[in-house]
Short mmCIF file of C-alpha atoms in Angstrom, two decimals:
data_model
loop_
_atom_site.label_atom_id
_atom_site.label_comp_id
_atom_site.label_asym_id
_atom_site.label_seq_id
_atom_site.Cartn_x
_atom_site.Cartn_y
_atom_site.Cartn_z
CA MET K 1 -41.17 3.76 -1.90
CA ASP K 2 -40.24 1.51 1.15
CA LEU K 3 -43.29 0.46 2.80
CA GLY K 4 -40.78 -0.09 5.79
CA GLN K 5 -42.57 -3.51 6.85
CA ASP K 6 -41.28 -7.12 6.61
CA SER K 7 -43.74 -10.01 7.18
CA LYS K 8 -42.33 -13.28 8.26
CA GLY K 9 -44.19 -16.65 8.29
CA GLN K 10 -43.41 -20.17 10.30
CA ARG K 11 -41.49 -22.96 8.67
CA HIS K 12 -43.82 -25.49 7.21
CA VAL K 13 -42.38 -28.60 4.92
CA PRO K 14 -45.01 -29.31 2.49
CA ALA K 15 -46.25 -33.17 2.02
CA GLY K 16 -46.79 -34.98 -0.85
CA PRO K 17 -45.57 -35.27 -4.29
CA SER K 18 -46.41 -31.62 -5.46
CA ARG K 19 -44.42 -30.07 -2.59
CA LEU K 20 -47.29 -27.16 -2.60
CA LEU K 21 -47.55 -24.71 -0.20
CA VAL K 22 -50.26 -22.27 0.27
CA TRP K 23 -49.34 -19.49 2.67
CA ASN K 24 -52.70 -17.05 3.06
CA PHE K 25 -51.34 -14.13 4.53
CA PRO K 26 -53.39 -11.08 3.26
CA LEU K 27 -51.11 -7.63 3.07
CA GLU K 28 -52.36 -4.38 2.86
CA ALA K 29 -50.62 -1.38 1.70
CA THR K 30 -51.54 2.20 0.58
CA PHE K 31 -49.30 4.24 -1.80
CA LYS K 32 -49.68 7.85 -2.11
CA SER K 33 -47.85 9.59 -5.18
CA THR K 34 -48.23 12.66 -7.70
CA ASN K 35 -46.42 11.02 -10.35
CA ALA K 36 -46.13 7.42 -11.57
CA PHE K 37 -42.38 7.07 -11.35
CA GLY K 38 -41.11 3.81 -9.15
CA TRP K 39 -44.65 1.88 -9.59
CA PRO K 40 -44.81 -0.65 -6.88
CA GLN K 41 -43.08 -3.93 -6.97
CA LEU K 42 -43.35 -6.75 -4.85
CA VAL K 43 -39.97 -8.45 -3.62
CA VAL K 44 -39.96 -11.73 -2.36
CA SER K 45 -36.88 -13.63 -0.56
CA VAL K 46 -37.70 -17.17 0.32
CA TYR K 47 -36.00 -19.00 2.68
CA GLY K 48 -35.56 -22.81 3.60
CA VAL K 49 -33.68 -25.17 5.79
CA ASP K 50 -30.91 -27.35 3.83
CA ALA K 51 -29.70 -30.80 5.16
CA MET K 52 -27.72 -29.71 8.35
CA GLY K 53 -31.00 -27.81 9.84
CA ARG K 54 -29.48 -24.42 8.67
CA ASP K 55 -31.56 -21.53 6.74
CA VAL K 56 -30.60 -21.06 3.34
CA ILE K 57 -31.71 -18.80 0.33
CA GLN K 58 -34.00 -20.76 -1.81
CA GLY K 59 -34.84 -18.07 -4.27
CA TYR K 60 -35.52 -14.41 -4.96
CA GLY K 61 -38.45 -12.52 -7.13
CA SER K 62 -39.79 -9.19 -7.82
CA ILE K 63 -42.44 -8.43 -10.04
CA HIS K 64 -44.15 -4.78 -10.85
CA LEU K 65 -47.96 -4.80 -9.61
CA PRO K 66 -50.38 -4.00 -12.20
CA THR K 67 -51.53 -0.63 -12.99
CA CYS K 68 -55.09 -1.48 -13.88
CA VAL K 69 -58.04 -1.87 -11.50
CA GLY K 70 -59.05 -5.80 -10.81
CA ARG K 71 -57.88 -8.97 -9.43
CA TYR K 72 -54.89 -10.36 -10.70
CA ASN K 73 -53.17 -13.69 -10.52
CA LEU K 74 -49.60 -13.36 -10.84
CA ARG K 75 -46.66 -15.89 -11.45
CA LEU K 76 -43.59 -14.51 -9.79
CA ARG K 77 -40.32 -16.46 -11.00
CA LEU K 78 -37.54 -17.03 -8.24
CA TYR K 79 -33.92 -17.46 -8.68
CA ARG K 80 -30.83 -17.46 -6.37
CA PRO K 81 -27.07 -16.18 -7.15
CA ARG K 82 -24.68 -18.66 -8.26
CA SER K 83 -21.54 -19.09 -7.05
CA ALA K 84 -18.38 -18.00 -9.45
CA SER K 85 -16.55 -21.42 -9.16
CA LEU K 86 -16.89 -25.04 -7.91
CA LEU K 87 -14.41 -24.09 -5.16
CA GLN K 88 -16.72 -21.36 -3.77
CA THR K 89 -19.54 -23.60 -3.97
CA PHE K 90 -18.25 -26.24 -2.24
CA THR K 91 -16.54 -23.68 0.68
CA SER K 92 -19.99 -21.88 0.63
CA TRP K 93 -21.93 -25.20 1.26
CA LEU K 94 -19.45 -26.09 4.20
CA ALA K 95 -19.86 -22.79 5.92
CA GLY K 96 -23.68 -23.33 5.33
CA MET K 97 -23.34 -19.83 3.64
CA PRO K 98 -24.52 -20.48 -0.15
CA ALA K 99 -24.61 -16.93 -2.51
CA GLU K 100 -26.87 -14.74 -1.58
CA PHE K 101 -27.70 -10.89 -2.07
CA SER K 102 -26.68 -8.21 0.29
CA ASP K 103 -29.27 -6.32 -0.26
CA PRO K 104 -32.90 -8.11 -0.40
CA LYS K 105 -34.10 -5.31 -2.43
CA PHE K 106 -31.45 -5.85 -5.07
CA PRO K 107 -34.09 -8.11 -7.02
CA SER K 108 -35.88 -4.75 -7.81
CA TYR K 109 -33.18 -2.73 -8.92
CA GLY K 110 -32.41 -2.65 -12.76
CA GLU K 111 -28.85 -1.83 -13.00
CA GLY K 112 -26.25 -4.34 -12.13
CA ARG K 113 -28.64 -7.57 -12.66
CA GLU K 114 -27.50 -8.25 -15.82
CA VAL K 115 -24.33 -9.26 -14.84
CA THR K 116 -25.52 -11.48 -12.00
CA ARG K 117 -25.06 -15.09 -12.29
CA VAL K 118 -28.12 -16.76 -11.13
CA VAL K 119 -29.95 -20.10 -11.17
CA SER K 120 -33.43 -20.64 -11.61
CA SER K 121 -35.52 -21.97 -8.58
CA GLY K 122 -39.15 -22.07 -9.14
CA HIS K 123 -41.84 -19.84 -8.91
CA ILE K 124 -44.87 -18.58 -6.63
CA ASN K 125 -48.27 -17.80 -7.48
CA VAL K 126 -49.72 -14.29 -5.96
CA GLN K 127 -52.92 -13.23 -6.15
CA VAL K 128 -53.84 -9.86 -5.93
CA ASN K 129 -56.13 -6.91 -5.92
CA ILE K 130 -55.63 -3.70 -7.01
CA LEU K 131 -57.83 -0.36 -6.43
CA THR K 132 -56.82 3.11 -7.72
CA LYS K 133 -58.26 6.56 -6.66
CA ASP K 134 -57.86 9.79 -7.89
CA MET K 135 -55.44 9.00 -10.54
CA ALA K 136 -57.42 11.08 -13.34
CA THR K 137 -56.77 14.12 -11.29
CA PHE K 138 -53.14 14.10 -11.78
CA GLY K 139 -53.45 13.31 -15.81
CA TYR K 140 -53.04 9.56 -15.49
CA SER K 141 -55.48 6.79 -16.64
CA ASP K 142 -55.84 3.52 -15.07
CA GLY K 143 -57.33 1.78 -17.81
CA SER K 144 -60.44 1.02 -16.15
CA GLY K 145 -62.76 3.19 -18.55
CA ARG K 146 -64.03 5.26 -15.65
CA ASP K 147 -61.96 8.42 -15.68
CA GLN K 148 -63.77 11.43 -15.66
CA THR K 149 -61.67 13.17 -17.94
CA THR K 150 -61.89 11.28 -21.02
CA ALA K 151 -65.44 11.62 -23.00
CA PRO K 152 -66.51 8.55 -25.13
CA VAL K 153 -65.86 9.38 -29.05
CA GLN K 154 -69.04 9.61 -30.85
CA LEU K 155 -69.03 9.04 -34.44
#
């Protein structure tokens, strides 16, 4: 399910040795479905400025959102595509167009990723709050123990 919304932030250069950047931007999304296929994912594309002042990809990442109710601190690992040769690396640097995915949702796809050459480029810490409603109506348990259809077992 595509939410159909993009959010962009302003450029901020983190100062200090930790190079920590805090981006407090709450997102709210509602998903409605009668089956659990295609559980929502958070897909991130991080861009930065290179030495020439050009916007270039710093990393991509994706993570499935938890299925149980609660607050979660997730660590989303970032990676970026690697050029196939040193010549391509040099020409892409010269042109200011490093290797990047043509589809920004590619990190969320399962197929084709196993043959993609990538290099690690850090991580993002994400805090999410998950709420569910009426999952028991469709025969699913959200793991919270609040389901009306499951009675406690007495011995």
